[in-house]
Coordinates of C-alpha atoms and ligand atoms in Angstrom, one line a residue:
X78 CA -23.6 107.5 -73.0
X79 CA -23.9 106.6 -76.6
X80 CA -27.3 106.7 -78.6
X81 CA -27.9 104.4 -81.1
X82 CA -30.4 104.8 -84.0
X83 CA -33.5 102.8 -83.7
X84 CA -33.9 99.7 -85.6
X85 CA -35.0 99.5 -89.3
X86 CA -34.1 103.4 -89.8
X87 CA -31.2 104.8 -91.2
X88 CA -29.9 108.7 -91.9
X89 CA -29.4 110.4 -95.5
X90 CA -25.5 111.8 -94.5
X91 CA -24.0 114.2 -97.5
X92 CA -21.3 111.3 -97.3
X93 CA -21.4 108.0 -95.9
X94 CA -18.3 106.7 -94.4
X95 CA -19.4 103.1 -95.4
X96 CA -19.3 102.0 -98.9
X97 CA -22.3 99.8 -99.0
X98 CA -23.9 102.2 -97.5
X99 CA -23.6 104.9 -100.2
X100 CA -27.7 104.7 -101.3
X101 CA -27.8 106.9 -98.3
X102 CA -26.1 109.9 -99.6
X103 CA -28.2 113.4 -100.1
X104 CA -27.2 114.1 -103.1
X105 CA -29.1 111.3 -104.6
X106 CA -32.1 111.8 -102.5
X107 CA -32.2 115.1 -104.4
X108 CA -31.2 113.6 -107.7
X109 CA -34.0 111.4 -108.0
X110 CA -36.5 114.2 -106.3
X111 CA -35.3 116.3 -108.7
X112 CA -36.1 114.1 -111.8
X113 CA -39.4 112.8 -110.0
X114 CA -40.6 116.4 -109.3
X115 CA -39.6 117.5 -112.9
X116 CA -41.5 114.4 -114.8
X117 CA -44.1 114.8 -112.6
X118 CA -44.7 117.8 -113.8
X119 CA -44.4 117.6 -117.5
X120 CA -47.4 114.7 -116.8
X121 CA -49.7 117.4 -115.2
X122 CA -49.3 115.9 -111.5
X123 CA -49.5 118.4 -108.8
X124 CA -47.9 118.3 -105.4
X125 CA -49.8 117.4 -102.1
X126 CA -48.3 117.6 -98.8
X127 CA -50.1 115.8 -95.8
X128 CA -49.5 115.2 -91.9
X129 CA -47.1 112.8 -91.5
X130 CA -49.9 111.3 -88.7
X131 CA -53.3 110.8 -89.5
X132 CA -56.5 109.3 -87.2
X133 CA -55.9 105.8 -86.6
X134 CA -59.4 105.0 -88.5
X135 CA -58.4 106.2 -91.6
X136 CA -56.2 103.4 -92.3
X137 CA -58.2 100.3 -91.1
X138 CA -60.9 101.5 -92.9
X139 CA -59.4 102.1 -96.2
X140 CA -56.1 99.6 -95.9
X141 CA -58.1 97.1 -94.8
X142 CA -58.3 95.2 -91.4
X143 CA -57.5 91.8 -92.8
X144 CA -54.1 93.1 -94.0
X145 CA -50.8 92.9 -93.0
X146 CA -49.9 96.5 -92.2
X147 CA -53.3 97.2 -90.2
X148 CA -53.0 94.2 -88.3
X149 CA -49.1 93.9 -87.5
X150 CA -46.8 96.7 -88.8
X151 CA -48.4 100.4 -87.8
X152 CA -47.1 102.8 -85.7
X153 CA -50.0 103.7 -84.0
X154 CA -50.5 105.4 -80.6
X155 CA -52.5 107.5 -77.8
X156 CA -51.9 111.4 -77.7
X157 CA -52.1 113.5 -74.8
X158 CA -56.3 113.9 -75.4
X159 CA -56.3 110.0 -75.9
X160 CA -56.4 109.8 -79.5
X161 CA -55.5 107.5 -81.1
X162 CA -53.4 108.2 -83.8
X163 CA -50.7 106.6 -86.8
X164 CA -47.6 107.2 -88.6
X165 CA -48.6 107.4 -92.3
X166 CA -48.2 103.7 -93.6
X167 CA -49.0 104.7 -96.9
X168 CA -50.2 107.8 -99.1
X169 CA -53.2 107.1 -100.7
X170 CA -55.5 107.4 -97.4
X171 CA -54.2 110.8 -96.2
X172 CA -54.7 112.1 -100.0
X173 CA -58.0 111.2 -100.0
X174 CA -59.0 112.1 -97.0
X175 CA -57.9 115.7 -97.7
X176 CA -59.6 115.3 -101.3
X177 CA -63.0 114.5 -99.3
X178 CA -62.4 117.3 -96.3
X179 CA -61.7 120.2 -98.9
X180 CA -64.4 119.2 -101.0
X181 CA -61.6 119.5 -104.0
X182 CA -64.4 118.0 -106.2
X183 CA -65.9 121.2 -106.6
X184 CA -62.8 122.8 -108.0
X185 CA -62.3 121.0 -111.1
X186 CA -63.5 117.4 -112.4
X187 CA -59.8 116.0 -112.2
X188 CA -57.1 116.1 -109.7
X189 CA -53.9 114.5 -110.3
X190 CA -51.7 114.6 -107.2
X191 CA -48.1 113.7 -106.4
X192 CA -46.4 113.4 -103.4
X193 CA -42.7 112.5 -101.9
X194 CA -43.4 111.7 -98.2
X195 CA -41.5 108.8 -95.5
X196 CA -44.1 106.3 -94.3
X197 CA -43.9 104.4 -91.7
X198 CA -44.5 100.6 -91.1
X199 CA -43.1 98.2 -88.3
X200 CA -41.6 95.3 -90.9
X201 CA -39.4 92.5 -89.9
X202 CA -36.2 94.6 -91.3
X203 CA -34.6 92.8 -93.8
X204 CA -32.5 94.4 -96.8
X205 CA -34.8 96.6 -99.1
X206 CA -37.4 96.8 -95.6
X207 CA -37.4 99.7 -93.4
X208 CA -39.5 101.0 -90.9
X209 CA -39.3 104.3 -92.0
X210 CA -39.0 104.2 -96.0
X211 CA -40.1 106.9 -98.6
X212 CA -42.4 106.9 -101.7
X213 CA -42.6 108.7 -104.8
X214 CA -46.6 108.4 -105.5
X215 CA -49.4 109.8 -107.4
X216 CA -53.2 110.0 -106.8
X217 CA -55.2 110.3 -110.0
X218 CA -58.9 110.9 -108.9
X219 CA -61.9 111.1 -111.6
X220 CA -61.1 109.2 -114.4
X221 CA -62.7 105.7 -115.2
X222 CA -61.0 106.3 -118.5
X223 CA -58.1 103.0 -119.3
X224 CA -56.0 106.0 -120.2
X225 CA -55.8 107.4 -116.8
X226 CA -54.2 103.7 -115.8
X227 CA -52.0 103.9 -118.7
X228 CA -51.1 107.4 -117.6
X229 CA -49.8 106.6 -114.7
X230 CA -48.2 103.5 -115.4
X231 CA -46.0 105.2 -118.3
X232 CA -44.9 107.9 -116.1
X233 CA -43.1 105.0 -113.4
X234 CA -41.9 103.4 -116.6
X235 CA -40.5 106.7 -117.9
X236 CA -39.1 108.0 -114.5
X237 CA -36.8 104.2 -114.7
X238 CA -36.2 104.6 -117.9
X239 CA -35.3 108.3 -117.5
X240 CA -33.2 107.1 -114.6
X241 CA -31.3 104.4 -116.3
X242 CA -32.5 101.2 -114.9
X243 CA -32.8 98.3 -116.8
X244 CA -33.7 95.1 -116.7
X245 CA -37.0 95.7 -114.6
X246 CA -40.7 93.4 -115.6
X247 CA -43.9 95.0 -115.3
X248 CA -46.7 92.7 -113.8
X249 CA -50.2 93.4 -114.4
X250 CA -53.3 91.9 -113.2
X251 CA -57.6 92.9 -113.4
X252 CA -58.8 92.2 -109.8
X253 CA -62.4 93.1 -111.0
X254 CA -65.0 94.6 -109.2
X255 CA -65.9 92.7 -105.7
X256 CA -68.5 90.7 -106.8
X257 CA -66.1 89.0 -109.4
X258 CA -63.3 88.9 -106.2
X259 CA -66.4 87.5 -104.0
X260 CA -66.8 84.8 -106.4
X261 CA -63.2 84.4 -107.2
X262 CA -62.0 83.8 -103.3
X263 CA -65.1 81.1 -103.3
X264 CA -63.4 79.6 -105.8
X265 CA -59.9 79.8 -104.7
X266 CA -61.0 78.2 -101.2
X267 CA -62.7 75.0 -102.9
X268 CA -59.6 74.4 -104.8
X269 CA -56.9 75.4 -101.8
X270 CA -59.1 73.4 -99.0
X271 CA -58.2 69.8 -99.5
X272 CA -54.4 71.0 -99.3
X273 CA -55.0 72.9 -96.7
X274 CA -53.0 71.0 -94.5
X275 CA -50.0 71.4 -96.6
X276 CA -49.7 75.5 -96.9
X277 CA -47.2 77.1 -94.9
X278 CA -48.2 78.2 -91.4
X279 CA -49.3 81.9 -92.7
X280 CA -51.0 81.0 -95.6
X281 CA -53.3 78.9 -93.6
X282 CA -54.1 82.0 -91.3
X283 CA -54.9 83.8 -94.9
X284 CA -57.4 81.3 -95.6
X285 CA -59.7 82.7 -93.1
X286 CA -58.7 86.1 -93.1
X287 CA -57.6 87.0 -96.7
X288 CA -57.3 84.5 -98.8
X289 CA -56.0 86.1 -102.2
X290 CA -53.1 86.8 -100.5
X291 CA -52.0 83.0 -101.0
X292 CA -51.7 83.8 -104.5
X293 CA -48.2 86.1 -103.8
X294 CA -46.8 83.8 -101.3
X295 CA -43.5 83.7 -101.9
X296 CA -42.7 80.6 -99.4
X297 CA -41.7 77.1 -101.4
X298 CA -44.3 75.0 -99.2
X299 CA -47.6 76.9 -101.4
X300 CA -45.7 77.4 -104.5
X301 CA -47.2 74.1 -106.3
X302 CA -50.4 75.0 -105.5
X303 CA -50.2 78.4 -106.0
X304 CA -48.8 77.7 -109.5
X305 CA -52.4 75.7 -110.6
X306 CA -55.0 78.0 -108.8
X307 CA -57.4 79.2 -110.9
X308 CA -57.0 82.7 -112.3
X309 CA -59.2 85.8 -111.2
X310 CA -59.2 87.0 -114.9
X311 CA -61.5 84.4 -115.4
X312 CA -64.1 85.8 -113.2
X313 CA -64.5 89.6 -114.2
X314 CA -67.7 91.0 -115.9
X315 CA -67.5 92.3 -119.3
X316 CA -67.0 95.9 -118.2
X317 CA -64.0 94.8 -116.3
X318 CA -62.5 92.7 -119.4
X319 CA -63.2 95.9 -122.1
X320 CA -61.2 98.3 -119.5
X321 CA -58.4 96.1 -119.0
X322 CA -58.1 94.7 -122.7
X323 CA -57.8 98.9 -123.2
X324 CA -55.3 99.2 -120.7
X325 CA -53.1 96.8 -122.2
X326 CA -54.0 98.1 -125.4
X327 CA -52.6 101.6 -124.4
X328 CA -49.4 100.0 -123.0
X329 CA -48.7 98.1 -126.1
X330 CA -49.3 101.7 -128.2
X331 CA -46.6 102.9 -125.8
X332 CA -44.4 100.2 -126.5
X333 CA -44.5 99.4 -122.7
X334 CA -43.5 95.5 -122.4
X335 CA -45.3 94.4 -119.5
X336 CA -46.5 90.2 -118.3
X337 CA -50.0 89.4 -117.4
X338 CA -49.3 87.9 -113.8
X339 CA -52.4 86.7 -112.3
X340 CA -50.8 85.9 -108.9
X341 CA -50.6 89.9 -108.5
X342 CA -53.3 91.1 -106.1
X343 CA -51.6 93.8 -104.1
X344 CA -51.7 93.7 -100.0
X345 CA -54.2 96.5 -99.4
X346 CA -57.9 96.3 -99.8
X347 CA -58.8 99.5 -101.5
X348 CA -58.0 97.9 -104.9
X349 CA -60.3 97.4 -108.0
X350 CA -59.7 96.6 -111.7
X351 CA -56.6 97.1 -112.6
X352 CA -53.3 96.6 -110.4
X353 CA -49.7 96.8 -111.1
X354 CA -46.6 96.5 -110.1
X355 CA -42.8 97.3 -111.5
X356 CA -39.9 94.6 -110.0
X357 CA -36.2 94.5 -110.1
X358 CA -34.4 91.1 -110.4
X359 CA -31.5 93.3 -109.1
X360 CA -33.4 93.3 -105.4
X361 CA -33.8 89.8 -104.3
X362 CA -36.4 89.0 -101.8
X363 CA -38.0 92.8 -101.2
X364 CA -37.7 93.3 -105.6
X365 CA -41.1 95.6 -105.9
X366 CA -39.6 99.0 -107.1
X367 CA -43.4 100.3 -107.3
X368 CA -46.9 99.3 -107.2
X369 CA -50.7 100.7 -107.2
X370 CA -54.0 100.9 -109.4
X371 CA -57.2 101.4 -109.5
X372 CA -59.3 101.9 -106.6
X373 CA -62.9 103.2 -107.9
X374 CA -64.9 102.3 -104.3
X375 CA -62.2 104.3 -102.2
X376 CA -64.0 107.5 -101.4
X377 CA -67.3 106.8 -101.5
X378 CA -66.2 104.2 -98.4
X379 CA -64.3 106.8 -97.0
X380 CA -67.4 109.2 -96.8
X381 CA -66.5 111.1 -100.0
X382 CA -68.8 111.2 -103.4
X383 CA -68.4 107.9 -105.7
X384 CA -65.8 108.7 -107.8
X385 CA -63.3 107.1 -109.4
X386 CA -59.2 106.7 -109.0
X387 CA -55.7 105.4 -109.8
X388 CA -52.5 105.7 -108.2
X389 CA -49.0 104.5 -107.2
X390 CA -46.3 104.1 -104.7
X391 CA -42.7 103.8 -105.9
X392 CA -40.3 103.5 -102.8
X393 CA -37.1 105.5 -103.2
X394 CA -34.9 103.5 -101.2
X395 CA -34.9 100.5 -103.6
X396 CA -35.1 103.0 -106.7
X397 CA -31.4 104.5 -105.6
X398 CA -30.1 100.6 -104.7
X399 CA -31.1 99.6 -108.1
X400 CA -29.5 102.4 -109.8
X401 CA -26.0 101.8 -107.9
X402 CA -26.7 98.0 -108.5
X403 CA -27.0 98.2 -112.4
X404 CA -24.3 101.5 -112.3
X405 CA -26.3 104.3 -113.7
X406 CA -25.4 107.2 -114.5
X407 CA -25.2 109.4 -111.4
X408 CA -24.5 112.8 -110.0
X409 CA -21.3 114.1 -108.3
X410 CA -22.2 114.9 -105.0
X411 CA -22.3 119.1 -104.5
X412 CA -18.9 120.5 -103.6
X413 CA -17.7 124.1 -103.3
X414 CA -15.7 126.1 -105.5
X415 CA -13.2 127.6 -103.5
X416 CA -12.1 127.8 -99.8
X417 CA -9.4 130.7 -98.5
X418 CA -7.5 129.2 -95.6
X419 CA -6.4 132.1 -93.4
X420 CA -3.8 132.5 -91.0
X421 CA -4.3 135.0 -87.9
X422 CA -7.1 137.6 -87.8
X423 CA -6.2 140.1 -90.3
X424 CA -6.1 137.6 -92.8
X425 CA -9.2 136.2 -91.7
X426 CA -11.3 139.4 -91.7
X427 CA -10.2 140.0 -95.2
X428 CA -11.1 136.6 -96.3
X429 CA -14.6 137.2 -95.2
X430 CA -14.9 139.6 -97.0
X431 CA -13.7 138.0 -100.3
X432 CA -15.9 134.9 -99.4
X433 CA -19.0 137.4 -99.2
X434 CA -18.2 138.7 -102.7
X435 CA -17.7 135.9 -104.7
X436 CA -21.2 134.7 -103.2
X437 CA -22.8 137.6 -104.7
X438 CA -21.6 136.2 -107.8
X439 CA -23.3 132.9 -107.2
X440 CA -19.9 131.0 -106.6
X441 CA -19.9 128.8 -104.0
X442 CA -17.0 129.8 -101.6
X443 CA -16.2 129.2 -98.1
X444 CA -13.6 130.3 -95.5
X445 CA -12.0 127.9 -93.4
X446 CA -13.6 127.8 -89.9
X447 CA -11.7 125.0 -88.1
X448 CA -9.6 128.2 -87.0
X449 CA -6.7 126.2 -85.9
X450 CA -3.7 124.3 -87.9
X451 CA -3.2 124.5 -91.5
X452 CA -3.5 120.3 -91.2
X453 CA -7.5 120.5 -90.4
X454 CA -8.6 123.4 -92.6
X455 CA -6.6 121.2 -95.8
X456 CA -8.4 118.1 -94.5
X457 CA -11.7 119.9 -94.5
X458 CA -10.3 120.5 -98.3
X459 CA -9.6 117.1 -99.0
X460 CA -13.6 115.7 -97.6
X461 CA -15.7 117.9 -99.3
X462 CA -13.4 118.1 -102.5
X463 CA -13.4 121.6 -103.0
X464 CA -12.0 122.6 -106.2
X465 CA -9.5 125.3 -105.1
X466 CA -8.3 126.7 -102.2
X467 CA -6.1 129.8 -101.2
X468 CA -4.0 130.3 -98.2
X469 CA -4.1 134.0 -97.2
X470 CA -1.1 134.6 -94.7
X471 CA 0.4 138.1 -93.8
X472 CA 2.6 138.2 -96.7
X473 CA 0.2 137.6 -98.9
X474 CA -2.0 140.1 -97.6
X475 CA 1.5 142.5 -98.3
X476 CA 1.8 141.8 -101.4
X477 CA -1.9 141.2 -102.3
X478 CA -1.2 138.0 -104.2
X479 CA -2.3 134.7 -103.7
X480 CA -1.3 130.9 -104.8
X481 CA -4.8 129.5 -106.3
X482 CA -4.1 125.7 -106.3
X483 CA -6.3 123.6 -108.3
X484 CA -7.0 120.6 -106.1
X485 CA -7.7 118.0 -108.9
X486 CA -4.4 118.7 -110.8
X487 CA -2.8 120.2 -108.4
X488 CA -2.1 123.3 -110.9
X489 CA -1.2 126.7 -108.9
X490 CA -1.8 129.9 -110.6
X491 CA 0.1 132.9 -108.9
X492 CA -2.1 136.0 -108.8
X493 CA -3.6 139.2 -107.2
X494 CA -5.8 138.9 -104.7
X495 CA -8.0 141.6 -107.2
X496 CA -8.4 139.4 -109.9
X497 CA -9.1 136.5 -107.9
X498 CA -13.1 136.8 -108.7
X499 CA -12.7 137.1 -111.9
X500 CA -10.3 134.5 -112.5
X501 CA -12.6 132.3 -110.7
X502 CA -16.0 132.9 -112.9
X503 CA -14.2 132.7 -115.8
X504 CA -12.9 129.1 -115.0
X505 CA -16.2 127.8 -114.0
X506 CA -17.9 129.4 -117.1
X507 CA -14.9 127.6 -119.3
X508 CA -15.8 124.7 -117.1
X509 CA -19.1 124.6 -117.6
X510 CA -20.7 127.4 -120.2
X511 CA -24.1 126.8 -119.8
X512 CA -24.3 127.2 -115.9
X513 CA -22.1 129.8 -116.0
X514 CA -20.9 128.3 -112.3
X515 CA -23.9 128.7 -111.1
X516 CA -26.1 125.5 -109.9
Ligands
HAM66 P1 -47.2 99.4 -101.5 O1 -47.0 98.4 -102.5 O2 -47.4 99.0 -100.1 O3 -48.3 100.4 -102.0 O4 -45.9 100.3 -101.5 C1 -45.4 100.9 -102.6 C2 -43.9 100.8 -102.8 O5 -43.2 101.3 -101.6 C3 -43.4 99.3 -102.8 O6 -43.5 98.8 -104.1 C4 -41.9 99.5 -102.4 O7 -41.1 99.9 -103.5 C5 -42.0 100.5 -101.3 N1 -42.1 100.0 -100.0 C6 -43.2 99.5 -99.3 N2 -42.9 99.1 -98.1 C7 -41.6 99.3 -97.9 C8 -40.6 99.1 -96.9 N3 -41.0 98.6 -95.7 N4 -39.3 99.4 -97.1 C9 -38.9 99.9 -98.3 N5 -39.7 100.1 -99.3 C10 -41.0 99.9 -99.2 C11 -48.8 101.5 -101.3 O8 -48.3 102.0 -100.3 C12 -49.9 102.2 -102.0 N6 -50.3 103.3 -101.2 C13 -49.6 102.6 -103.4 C14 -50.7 103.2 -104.1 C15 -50.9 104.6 -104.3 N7 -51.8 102.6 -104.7 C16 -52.6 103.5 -105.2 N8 -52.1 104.7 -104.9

């Protein structure tokens, strides 16, 4: 009986046997959440950690129930008590919700959250679409100030740029407050109506049930008239205008190059003012490495006091994809230092011992556990590309002398089994001074 993964999922393995696959290697999943948790920091974001299920209310009511994940893609089901309950589709809800429960706003006048967490959504998988993918995101509540937008904006453009990517477009759009968005879909719906008949199948459905959607369409058959709608810029009130003038105003400060799109309204409802989002042209279809803004209204609706927020939702799979698409710099994967191969017991209790020494010195050592033929325990060697290994047979344990072979050059150094540990520190400190061997 063989199990098979289930669809639109996939594992993080420490090495991939497929090529194409290699975005799916740990070691950079901990790469990128090192350099996320690290910027993160130096911007004054703090780490939240929430259920990865939440009450199945929590998301209709703040996603939206005229959007696409509420109405097709969550996981949502009954628990033993008959609740009904959902896989996290997004971040922004379950932040907020804690935000509200702990009554956080009585502990300081900001918060500024991060989070690295899987969500969950049932997509048509297609390249860059899982069902189970994971976001970088931050959650910047009680600020109204452009600055806070501009914050949080530089830190995505700063954690690509830190990562090497190239080559990306920043789209930006105001989506007002939701009188001007009430005014705006009129609007839209007088000019879409007479060519009604001539969107594509969905974008007639969005009509009725959300019809700023149109605007992103991405199908050929709405593209024409997509192209001439009118723009929602030209509906917002003069508070609106002022804070996104100073938004862009801030960006341009920061030398962030970025395109007024005013096709960009975002798929979930919470939205206000400001929206954003970063693409790749290295991504095709699914080419949105991130994406948020402001949503002001948020937790009031959600029971909460009336306070401000902006956020964002960078998604880690397409992030590592660019990065081997455009050949950035990236880490080696983690390998050990040394491995003793012993033959028969005496050797092997010996080599125990070694192994539990040189571990006390921080260097990363292993003994050879296939415990059969010389062939394995070297093939073991050769997969996790250990740097050098040791045989340990009866003679050597005789004489007390080994053969250190240096598995990149192939270099063996003949010497005693007690100078072993030293020998070995001092080549990883030549190798690398400021670690001292240590990672
Ligand atoms: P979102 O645009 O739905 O926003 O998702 C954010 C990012 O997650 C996308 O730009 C994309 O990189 C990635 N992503 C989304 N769905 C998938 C998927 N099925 N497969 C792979 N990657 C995906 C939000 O979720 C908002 N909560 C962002 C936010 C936070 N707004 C304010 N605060």
């Amino acid at each position: 009986m063989h199990y098979h993964i289930a669809k639109g999922v996939f594992d993080i393995l420490p090495q991939d046997p497929d090529p194409q696959s290699a975005w799916k290697e740990s070691h950079l999943w901990q790469y990128l959440e090192g350099v996320v948790r690290e910027l993160a920091k130096e911007f004054g974001f703090r780490e939240i950690r929430t259920p990865l299920f939440e009450t199945t209310e929590l998301f209709t009511r703040s996603i939206g129930t005229g959007t696409d994940i509420v109405n097709k893609e969550m996981y949502t089901f009954l628990d033993k008590a008959e609740r009904s309950l959902t896989l996290r589709p997004e971040g922004t809800a379950p932040v907020m919700r804690a935000f509200i429960e702990k009554n956080l706003e009585q502990q300081s006048p900001i918060h500024k959250f991060f989070y690295i967490n899987p969500m969950f959504r049932y997509e048509r998988s297609q390249a860059g679409r899982y069902r189970q993918h994971h976001q970088f995101g931050v959650e910047a509540i009680g600020s109204a100030l452009p600055y806070q937008d501009a914050e949080a904006i530089h830190l995505l453009w700063t954690l690509y740029n830190r990562l090497g990517l190239k080559e990306l477009t920043l789209h930006l759009n105001s989506i007002g407050d939701q009188e001007a968005r009430q005014q705006f879909k009129h609007a839209l719906k007088m000019y879409l109506r007479p060519h009604l008949s001539e969107l594509s199948p969905e974008s007639q459905e969005r009509y009725e049930t959300n019809p700023l959607r149109i605007l992103d369409s991405k199908d050929s058959q709405d593209q024409k008239y997509v192209r001439e709608a009118p723009h929602i810029m030209d509906y917002l009130n003069p508070v609106s205008s002022v804070h996104f003038e100073q938004v862009c105003k801030t960006l341009d400060s920061l030398g962030i190059p970025y395109q007024i799109n005013h096709r960009l309204v975002r798929g979930l409802d919470y939205y206000n003012n400001t929206v954003f989002e970063i693409t790749s042209n290295e991504l095709g279809a699914q080419n949105s490495l991130g994406g948020g803004g402001r949503y002001d209204g948020l937790i009031k609706q959600l029971g909460g006091p009336d306070l401000p927020a902006f956020g964002f939702g960078a998604g880690l799979e397409r992030i590592i994809q660019t990065m081997l698409a455009q050949k950035t710099a990236l880490p080696e994967p983690e390998r050990s230092d040394l491995l003793f191969i012993p033959l028969g017991d005496e050797a092997a209790v010996h080599c125990f011992q070694l192994v539990c020494r040189l571990r006390e010195q921080h260097i990363k050592a292993e003994m050879d556990l296939t415990g059969k033929k010389l062939k394995n325990a070297l093939r073991y060697a050769d997969s996790t590309k250990v740097r050098y290994v040791a045989v340990v047979g009866e003679n050597e344990l005789k004489t007390g002398e080994v053969d250190l072979k240096e598995m990149e050059t192939g270099t063996i150094r003949h010497l005693s089994l007690d100078k072993l540990v030293p020998h070995i520190i001092n080549s990883l400190q030549l190798r690398n001074p400021q670690s001292s061997g240590v990672e």
